[in-house]
PDB file of C-alpha atoms in Angstrom:
ATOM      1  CA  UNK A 256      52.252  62.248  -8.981  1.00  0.00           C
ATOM      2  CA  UNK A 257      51.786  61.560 -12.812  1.00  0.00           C
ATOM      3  CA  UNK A 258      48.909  63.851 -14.025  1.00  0.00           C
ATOM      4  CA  UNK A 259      46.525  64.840 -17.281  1.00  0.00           C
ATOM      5  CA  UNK A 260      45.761  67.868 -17.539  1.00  0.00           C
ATOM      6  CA  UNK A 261      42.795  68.292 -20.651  1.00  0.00           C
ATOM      7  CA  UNK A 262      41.781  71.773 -22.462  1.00  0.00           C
ATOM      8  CA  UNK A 263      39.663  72.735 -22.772  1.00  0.00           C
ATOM      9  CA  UNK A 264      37.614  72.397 -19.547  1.00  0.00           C
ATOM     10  CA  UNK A 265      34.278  72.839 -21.259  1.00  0.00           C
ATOM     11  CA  UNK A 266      33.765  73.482 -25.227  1.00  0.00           C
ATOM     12  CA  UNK A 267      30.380  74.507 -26.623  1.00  0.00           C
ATOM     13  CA  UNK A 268      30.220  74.968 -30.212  1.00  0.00           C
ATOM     14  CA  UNK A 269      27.578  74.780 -33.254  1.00  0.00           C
ATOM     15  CA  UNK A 270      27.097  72.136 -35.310  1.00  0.00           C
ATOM     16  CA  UNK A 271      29.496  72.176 -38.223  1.00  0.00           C
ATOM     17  CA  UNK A 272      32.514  73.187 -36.499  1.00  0.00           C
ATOM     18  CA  UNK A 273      35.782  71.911 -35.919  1.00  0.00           C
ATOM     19  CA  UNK A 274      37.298  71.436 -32.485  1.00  0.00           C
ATOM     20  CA  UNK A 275      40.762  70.594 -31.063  1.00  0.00           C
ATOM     21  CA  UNK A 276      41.023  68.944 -27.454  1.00  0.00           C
ATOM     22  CA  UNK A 277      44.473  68.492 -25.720  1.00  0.00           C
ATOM     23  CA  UNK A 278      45.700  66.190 -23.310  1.00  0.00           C
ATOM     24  CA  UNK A 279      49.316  66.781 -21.622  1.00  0.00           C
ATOM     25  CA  UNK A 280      51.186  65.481 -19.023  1.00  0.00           C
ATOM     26  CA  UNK A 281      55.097  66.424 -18.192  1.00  0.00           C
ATOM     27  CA  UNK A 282      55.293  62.503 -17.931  1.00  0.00           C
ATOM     28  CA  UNK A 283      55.855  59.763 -20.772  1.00  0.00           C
ATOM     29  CA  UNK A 284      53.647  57.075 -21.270  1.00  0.00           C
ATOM     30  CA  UNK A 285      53.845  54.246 -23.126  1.00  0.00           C
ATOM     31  CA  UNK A 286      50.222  54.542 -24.694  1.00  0.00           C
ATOM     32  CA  UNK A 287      47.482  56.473 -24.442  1.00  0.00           C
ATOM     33  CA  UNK A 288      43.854  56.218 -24.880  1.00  0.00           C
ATOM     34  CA  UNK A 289      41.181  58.344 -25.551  1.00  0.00           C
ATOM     35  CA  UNK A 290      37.190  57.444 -23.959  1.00  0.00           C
ATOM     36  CA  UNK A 291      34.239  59.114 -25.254  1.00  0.00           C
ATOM     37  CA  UNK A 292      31.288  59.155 -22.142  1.00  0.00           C
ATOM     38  CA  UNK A 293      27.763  60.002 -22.639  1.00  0.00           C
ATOM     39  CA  UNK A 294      25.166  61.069 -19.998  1.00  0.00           C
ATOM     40  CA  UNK A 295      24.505  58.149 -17.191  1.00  0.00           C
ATOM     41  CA  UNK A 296      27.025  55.592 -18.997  1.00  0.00           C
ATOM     42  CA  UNK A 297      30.701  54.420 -18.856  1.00  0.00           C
ATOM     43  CA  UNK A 298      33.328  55.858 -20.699  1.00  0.00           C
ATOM     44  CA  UNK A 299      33.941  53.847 -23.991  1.00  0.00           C
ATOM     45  CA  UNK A 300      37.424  52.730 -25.342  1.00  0.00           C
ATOM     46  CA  UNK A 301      37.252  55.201 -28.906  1.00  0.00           C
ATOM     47  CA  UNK A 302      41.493  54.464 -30.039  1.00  0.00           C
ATOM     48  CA  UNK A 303      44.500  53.647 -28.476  1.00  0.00           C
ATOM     49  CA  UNK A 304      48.071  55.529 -29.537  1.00  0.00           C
ATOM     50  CA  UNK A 305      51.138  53.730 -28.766  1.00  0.00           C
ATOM     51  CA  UNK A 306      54.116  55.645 -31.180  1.00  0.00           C
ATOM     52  CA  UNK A 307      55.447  58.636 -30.778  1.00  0.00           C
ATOM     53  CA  UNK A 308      53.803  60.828 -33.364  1.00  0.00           C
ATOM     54  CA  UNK A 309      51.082  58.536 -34.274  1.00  0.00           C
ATOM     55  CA  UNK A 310      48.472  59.743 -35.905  1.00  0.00           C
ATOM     56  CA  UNK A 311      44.569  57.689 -35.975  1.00  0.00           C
ATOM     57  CA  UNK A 312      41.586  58.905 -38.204  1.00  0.00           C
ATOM     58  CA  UNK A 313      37.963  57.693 -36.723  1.00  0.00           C
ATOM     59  CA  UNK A 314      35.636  59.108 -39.495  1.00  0.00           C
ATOM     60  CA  UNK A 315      35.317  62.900 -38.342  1.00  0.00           C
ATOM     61  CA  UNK A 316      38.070  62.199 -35.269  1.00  0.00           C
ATOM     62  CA  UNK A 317      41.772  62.508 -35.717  1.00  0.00           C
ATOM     63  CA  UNK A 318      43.613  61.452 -33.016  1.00  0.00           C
ATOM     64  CA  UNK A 319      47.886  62.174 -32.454  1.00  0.00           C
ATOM     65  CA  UNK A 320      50.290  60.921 -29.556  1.00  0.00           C
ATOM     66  CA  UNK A 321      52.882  63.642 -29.621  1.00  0.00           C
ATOM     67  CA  UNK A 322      56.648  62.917 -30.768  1.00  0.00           C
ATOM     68  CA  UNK A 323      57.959  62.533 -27.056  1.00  0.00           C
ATOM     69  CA  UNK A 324      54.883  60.475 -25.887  1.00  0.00           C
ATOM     70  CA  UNK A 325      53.753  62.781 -23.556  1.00  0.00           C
ATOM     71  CA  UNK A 326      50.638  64.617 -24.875  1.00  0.00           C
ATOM     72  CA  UNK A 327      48.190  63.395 -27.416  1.00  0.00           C
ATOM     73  CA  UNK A 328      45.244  65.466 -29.362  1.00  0.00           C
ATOM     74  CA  UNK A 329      41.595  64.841 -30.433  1.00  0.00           C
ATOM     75  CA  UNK A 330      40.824  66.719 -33.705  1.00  0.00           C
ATOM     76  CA  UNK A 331      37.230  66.633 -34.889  1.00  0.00           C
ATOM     77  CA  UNK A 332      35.784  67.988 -38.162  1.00  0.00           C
ATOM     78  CA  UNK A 333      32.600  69.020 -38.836  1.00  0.00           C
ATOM     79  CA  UNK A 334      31.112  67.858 -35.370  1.00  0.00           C
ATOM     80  CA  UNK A 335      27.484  66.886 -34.794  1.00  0.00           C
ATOM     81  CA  UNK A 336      25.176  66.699 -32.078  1.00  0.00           C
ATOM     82  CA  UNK A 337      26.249  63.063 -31.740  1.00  0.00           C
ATOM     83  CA  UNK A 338      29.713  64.213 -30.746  1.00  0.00           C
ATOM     84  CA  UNK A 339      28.056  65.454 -27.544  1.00  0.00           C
ATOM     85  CA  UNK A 340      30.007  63.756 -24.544  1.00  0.00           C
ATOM     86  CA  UNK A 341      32.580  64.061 -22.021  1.00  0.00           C
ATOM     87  CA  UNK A 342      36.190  63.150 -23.471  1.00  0.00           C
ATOM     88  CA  UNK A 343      38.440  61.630 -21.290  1.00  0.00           C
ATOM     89  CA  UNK A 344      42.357  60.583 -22.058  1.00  0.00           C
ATOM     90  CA  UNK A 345      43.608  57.613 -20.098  1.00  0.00           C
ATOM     91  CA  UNK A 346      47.925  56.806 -19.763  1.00  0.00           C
ATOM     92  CA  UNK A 347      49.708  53.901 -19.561  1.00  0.00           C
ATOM     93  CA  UNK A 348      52.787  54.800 -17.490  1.00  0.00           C
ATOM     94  CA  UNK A 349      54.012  51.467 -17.616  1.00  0.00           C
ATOM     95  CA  UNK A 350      56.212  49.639 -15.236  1.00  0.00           C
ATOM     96  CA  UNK A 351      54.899  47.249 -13.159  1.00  0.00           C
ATOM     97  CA  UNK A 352      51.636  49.342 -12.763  1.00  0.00           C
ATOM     98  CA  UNK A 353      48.463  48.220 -14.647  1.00  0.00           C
ATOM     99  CA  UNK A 354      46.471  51.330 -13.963  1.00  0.00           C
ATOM    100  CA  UNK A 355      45.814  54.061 -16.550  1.00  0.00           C
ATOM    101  CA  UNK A 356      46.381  57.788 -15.717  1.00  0.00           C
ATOM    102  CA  UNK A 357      42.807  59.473 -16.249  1.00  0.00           C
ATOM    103  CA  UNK A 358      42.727  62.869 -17.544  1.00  0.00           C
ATOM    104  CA  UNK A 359      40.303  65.284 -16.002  1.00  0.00           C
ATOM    105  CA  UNK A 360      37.995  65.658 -18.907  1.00  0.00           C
ATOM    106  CA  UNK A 361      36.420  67.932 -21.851  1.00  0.00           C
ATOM    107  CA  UNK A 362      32.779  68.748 -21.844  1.00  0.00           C
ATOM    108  CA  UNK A 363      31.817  68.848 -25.334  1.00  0.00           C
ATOM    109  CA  UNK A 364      28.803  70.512 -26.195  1.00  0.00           C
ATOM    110  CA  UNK A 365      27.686  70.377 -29.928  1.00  0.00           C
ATOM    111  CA  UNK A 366      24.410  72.411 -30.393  1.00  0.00           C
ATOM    112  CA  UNK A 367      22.352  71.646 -33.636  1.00  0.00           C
TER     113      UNK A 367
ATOM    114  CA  UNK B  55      24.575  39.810 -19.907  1.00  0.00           C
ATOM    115  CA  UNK B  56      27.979  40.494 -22.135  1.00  0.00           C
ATOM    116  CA  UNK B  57      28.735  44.028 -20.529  1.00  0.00           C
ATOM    117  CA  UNK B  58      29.869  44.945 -17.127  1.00  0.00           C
ATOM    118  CA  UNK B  59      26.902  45.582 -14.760  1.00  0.00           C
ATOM    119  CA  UNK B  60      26.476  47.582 -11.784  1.00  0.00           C
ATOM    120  CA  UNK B  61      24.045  48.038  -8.872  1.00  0.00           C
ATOM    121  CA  UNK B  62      22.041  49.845  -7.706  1.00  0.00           C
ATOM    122  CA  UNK B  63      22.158  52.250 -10.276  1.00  0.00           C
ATOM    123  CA  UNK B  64      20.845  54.829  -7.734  1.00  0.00           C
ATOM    124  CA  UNK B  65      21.277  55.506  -4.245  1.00  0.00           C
ATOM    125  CA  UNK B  66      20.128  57.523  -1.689  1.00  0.00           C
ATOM    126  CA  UNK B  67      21.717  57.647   1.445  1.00  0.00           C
ATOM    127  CA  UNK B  68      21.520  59.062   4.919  1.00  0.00           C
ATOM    128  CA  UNK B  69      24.626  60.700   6.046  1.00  0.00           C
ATOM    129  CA  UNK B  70      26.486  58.078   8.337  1.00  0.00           C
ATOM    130  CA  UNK B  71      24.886  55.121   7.265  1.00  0.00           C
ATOM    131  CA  UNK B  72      26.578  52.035   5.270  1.00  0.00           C
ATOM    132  CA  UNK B  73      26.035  51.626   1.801  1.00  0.00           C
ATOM    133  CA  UNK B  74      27.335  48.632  -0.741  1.00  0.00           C
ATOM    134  CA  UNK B  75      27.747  48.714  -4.296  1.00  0.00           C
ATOM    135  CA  UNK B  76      27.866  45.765  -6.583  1.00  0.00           C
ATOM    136  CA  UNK B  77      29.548  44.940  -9.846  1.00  0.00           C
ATOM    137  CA  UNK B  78      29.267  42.377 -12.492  1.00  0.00           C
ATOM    138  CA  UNK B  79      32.987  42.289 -14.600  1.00  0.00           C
ATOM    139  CA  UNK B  80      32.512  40.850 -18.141  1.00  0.00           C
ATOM    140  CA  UNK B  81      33.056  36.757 -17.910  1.00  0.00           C
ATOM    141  CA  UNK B  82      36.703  36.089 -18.174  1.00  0.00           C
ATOM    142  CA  UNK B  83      38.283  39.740 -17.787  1.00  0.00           C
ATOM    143  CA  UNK B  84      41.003  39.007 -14.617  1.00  0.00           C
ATOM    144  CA  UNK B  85      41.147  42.980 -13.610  1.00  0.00           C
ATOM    145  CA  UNK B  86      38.316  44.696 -12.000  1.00  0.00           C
ATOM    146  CA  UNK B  87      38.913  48.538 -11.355  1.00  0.00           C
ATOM    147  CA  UNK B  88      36.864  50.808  -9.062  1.00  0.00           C
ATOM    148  CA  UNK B  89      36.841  54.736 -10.034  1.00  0.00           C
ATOM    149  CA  UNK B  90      34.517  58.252  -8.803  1.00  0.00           C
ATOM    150  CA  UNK B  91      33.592  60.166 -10.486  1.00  0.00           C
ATOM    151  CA  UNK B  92      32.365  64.030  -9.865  1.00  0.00           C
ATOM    152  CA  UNK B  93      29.909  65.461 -11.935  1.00  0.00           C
ATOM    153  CA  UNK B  94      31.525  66.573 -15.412  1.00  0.00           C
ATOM    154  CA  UNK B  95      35.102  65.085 -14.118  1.00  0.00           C
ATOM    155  CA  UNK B  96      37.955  62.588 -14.925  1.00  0.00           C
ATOM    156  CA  UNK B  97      37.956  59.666 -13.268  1.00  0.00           C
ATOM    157  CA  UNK B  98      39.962  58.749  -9.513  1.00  0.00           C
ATOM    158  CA  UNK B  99      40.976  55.848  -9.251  1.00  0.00           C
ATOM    159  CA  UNK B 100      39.893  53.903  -6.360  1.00  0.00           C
ATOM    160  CA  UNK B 101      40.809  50.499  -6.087  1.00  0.00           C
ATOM    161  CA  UNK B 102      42.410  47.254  -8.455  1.00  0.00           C
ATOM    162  CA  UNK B 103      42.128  43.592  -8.069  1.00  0.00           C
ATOM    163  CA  UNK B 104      44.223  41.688 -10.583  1.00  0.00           C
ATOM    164  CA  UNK B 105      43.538  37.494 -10.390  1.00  0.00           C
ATOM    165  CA  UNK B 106      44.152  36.454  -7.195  1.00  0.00           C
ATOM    166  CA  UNK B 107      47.077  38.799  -6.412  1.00  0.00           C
ATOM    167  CA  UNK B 108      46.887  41.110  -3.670  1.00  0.00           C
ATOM    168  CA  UNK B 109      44.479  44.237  -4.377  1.00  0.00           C
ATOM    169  CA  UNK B 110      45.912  47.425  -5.240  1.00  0.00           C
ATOM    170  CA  UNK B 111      44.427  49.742  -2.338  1.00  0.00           C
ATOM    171  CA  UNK B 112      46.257  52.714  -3.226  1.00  0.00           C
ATOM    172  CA  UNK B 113      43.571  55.328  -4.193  1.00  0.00           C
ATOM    173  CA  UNK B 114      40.968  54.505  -1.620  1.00  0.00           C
ATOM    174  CA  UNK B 115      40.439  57.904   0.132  1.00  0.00           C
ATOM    175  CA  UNK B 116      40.438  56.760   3.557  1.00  0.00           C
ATOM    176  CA  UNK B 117      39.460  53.776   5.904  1.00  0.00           C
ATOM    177  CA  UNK B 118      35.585  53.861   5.213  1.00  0.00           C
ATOM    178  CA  UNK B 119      35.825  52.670   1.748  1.00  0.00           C
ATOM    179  CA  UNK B 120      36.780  48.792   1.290  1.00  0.00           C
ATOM    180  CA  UNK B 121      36.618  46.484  -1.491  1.00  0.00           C
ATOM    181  CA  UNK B 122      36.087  42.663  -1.959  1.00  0.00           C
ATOM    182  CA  UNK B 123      36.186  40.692  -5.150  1.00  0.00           C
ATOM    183  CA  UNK B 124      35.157  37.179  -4.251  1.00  0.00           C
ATOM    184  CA  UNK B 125      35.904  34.105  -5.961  1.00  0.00           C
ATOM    185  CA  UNK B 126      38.136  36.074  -8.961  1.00  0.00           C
ATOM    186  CA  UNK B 127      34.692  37.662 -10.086  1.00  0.00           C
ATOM    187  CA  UNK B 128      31.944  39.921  -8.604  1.00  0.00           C
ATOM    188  CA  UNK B 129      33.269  42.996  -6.533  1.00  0.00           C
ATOM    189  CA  UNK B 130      31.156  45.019  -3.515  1.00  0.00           C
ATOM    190  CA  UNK B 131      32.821  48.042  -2.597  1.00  0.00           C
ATOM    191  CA  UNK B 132      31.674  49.355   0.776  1.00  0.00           C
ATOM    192  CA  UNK B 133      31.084  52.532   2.029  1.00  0.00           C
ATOM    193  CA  UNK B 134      31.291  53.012   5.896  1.00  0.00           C
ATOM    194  CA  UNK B 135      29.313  56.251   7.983  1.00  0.00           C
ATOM    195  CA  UNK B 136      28.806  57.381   4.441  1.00  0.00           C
ATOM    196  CA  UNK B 137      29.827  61.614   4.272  1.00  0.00           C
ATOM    197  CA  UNK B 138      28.182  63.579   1.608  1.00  0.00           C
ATOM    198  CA  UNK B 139      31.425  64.528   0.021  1.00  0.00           C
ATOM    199  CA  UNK B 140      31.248  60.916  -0.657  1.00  0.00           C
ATOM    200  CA  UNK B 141      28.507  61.813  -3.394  1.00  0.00           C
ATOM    201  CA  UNK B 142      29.495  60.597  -6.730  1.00  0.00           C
ATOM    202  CA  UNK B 143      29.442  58.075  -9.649  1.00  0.00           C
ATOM    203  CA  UNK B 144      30.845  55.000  -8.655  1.00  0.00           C
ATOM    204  CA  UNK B 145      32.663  53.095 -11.859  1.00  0.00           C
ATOM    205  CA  UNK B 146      33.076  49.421 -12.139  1.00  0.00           C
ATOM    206  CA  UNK B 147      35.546  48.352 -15.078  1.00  0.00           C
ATOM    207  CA  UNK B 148      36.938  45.065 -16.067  1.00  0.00           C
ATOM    208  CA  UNK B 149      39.809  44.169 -18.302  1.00  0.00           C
ATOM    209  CA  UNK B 150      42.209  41.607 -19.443  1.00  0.00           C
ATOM    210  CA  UNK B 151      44.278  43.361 -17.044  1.00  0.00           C
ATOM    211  CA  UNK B 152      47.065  45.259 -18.961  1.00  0.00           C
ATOM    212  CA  UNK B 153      46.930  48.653 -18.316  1.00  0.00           C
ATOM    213  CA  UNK B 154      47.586  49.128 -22.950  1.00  0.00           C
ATOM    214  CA  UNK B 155      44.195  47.612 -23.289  1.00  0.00           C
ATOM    215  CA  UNK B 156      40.592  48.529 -23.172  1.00  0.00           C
ATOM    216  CA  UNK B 157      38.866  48.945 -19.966  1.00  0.00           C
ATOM    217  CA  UNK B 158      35.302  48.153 -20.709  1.00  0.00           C
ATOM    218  CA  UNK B 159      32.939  50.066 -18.297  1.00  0.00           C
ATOM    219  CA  UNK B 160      29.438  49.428 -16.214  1.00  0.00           C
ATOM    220  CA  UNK B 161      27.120  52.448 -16.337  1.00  0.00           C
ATOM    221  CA  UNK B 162      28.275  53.412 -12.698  1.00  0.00           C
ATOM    222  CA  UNK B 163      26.047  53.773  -9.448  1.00  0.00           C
ATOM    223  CA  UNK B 164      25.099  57.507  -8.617  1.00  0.00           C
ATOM    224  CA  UNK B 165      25.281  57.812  -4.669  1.00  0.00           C
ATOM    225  CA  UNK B 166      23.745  60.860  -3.389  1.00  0.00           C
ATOM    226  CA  UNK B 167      24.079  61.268   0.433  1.00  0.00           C
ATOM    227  CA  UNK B 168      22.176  63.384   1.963  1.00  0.00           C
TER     228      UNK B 168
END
């Protein structure tokens, strides 16, 4: 069984801050995404990664697929109360599967 | 509407009874993917249909649930002698059915069985 594992669990910090989240899996995908989910919505698509060692910037969000494709990173500077949301990484594991991999999700609290 | 829709977008529910959940995938997308959710948690998958191949039943958690997506579109999935572990978000997505691309989701159906 292919699994996510995210870290933290829970984060609260104050606004201003920087945070790191961190998704791994001892598996290799062939992309992964990252979902940003507020209170009583879906999750919504925020980047895909495909390369090894990729690297995305979305404004305050940096976003990296590791070298070996099997753990990726959300970076934010200076967060805001907007931030506020459950992150979620999703995996391609390719094949002939189409289903992503969900990770089991970072509580981000950003207090103002 | 251009998003994917879901209802009801509550529901309370007797223990053992039946429930049904609906969802609307975005006009077009050919994959329609059913997750849980737990409060605060990632998402389980449930269940895939992909065009008119066979569905991909692999992550129901036992013979209560079903699914049905009829005519390549709108998807019920049912919920037999509903438990109350069975309380949860229920997630509709849609996509153009490649697992690399974006799943666009509905805002779910809370279940609460009591």
């Amino acid at each position: 069984t292919q699994l996510l594992e995210q870290s933290p669990q829970f984060l609260s910090i104050q606004e201003g801050e920087n945070l790191t989240v961190y998704c791994n899996s001892s598996s290799v995908f062939s992309s992964l995404q990252w979902y940003r989910q507020e209170p009583g919505e879906g999750p919504v698509l925020l980047v895909t990664v495909v390369t090894g060692g990729e690297v995305k910037k979305l404004k305050r969000l940096t976003f990296q697929f590791g070298d070996a494709r099997k753990d990726s990173s959300l970076h934010i500077t200076a967060a805001q109360p907007g931030d506020t949301g459950l992150y979620l990484c999703a995996a391609d594991p390719g094949g002939a599967t189409n289903k992503l991999i969900f990770g089991t999700g970072t509580l981000l609290a950003v207090q103002p | 509407g251009a998003g994917v829709s879901q209802s009801p977008s509550n529901k309370v529910t007797e223990k053992g009874k039946d429930v049904e959940l609906r969802c609307d995938p975005i006009s077009g997308h050919t994959a329609l993917y059913w997750y849980r959710q737990s409060l605060g948690q990632g998402l389980e998958f449930l269940i895939y249909f992909q065009g008119n191949s066979a569905p991909d039943k692999s992550g129901l958690p036992s013979d209560r649930f079903s699914a049905e997506r009829t005519g390549g579109s709108v998807s019920t999935l049912t919920i037999q002698r509903t438990q109350q572990e069975d309380s949860a978000v229920y997630l509709c997505a849609s996509s153009y059915g490649l697992a690399g691309v974006e799943q666009y989701f509905g805002p779910g159906t809370r279940l609460t069985v009591t």
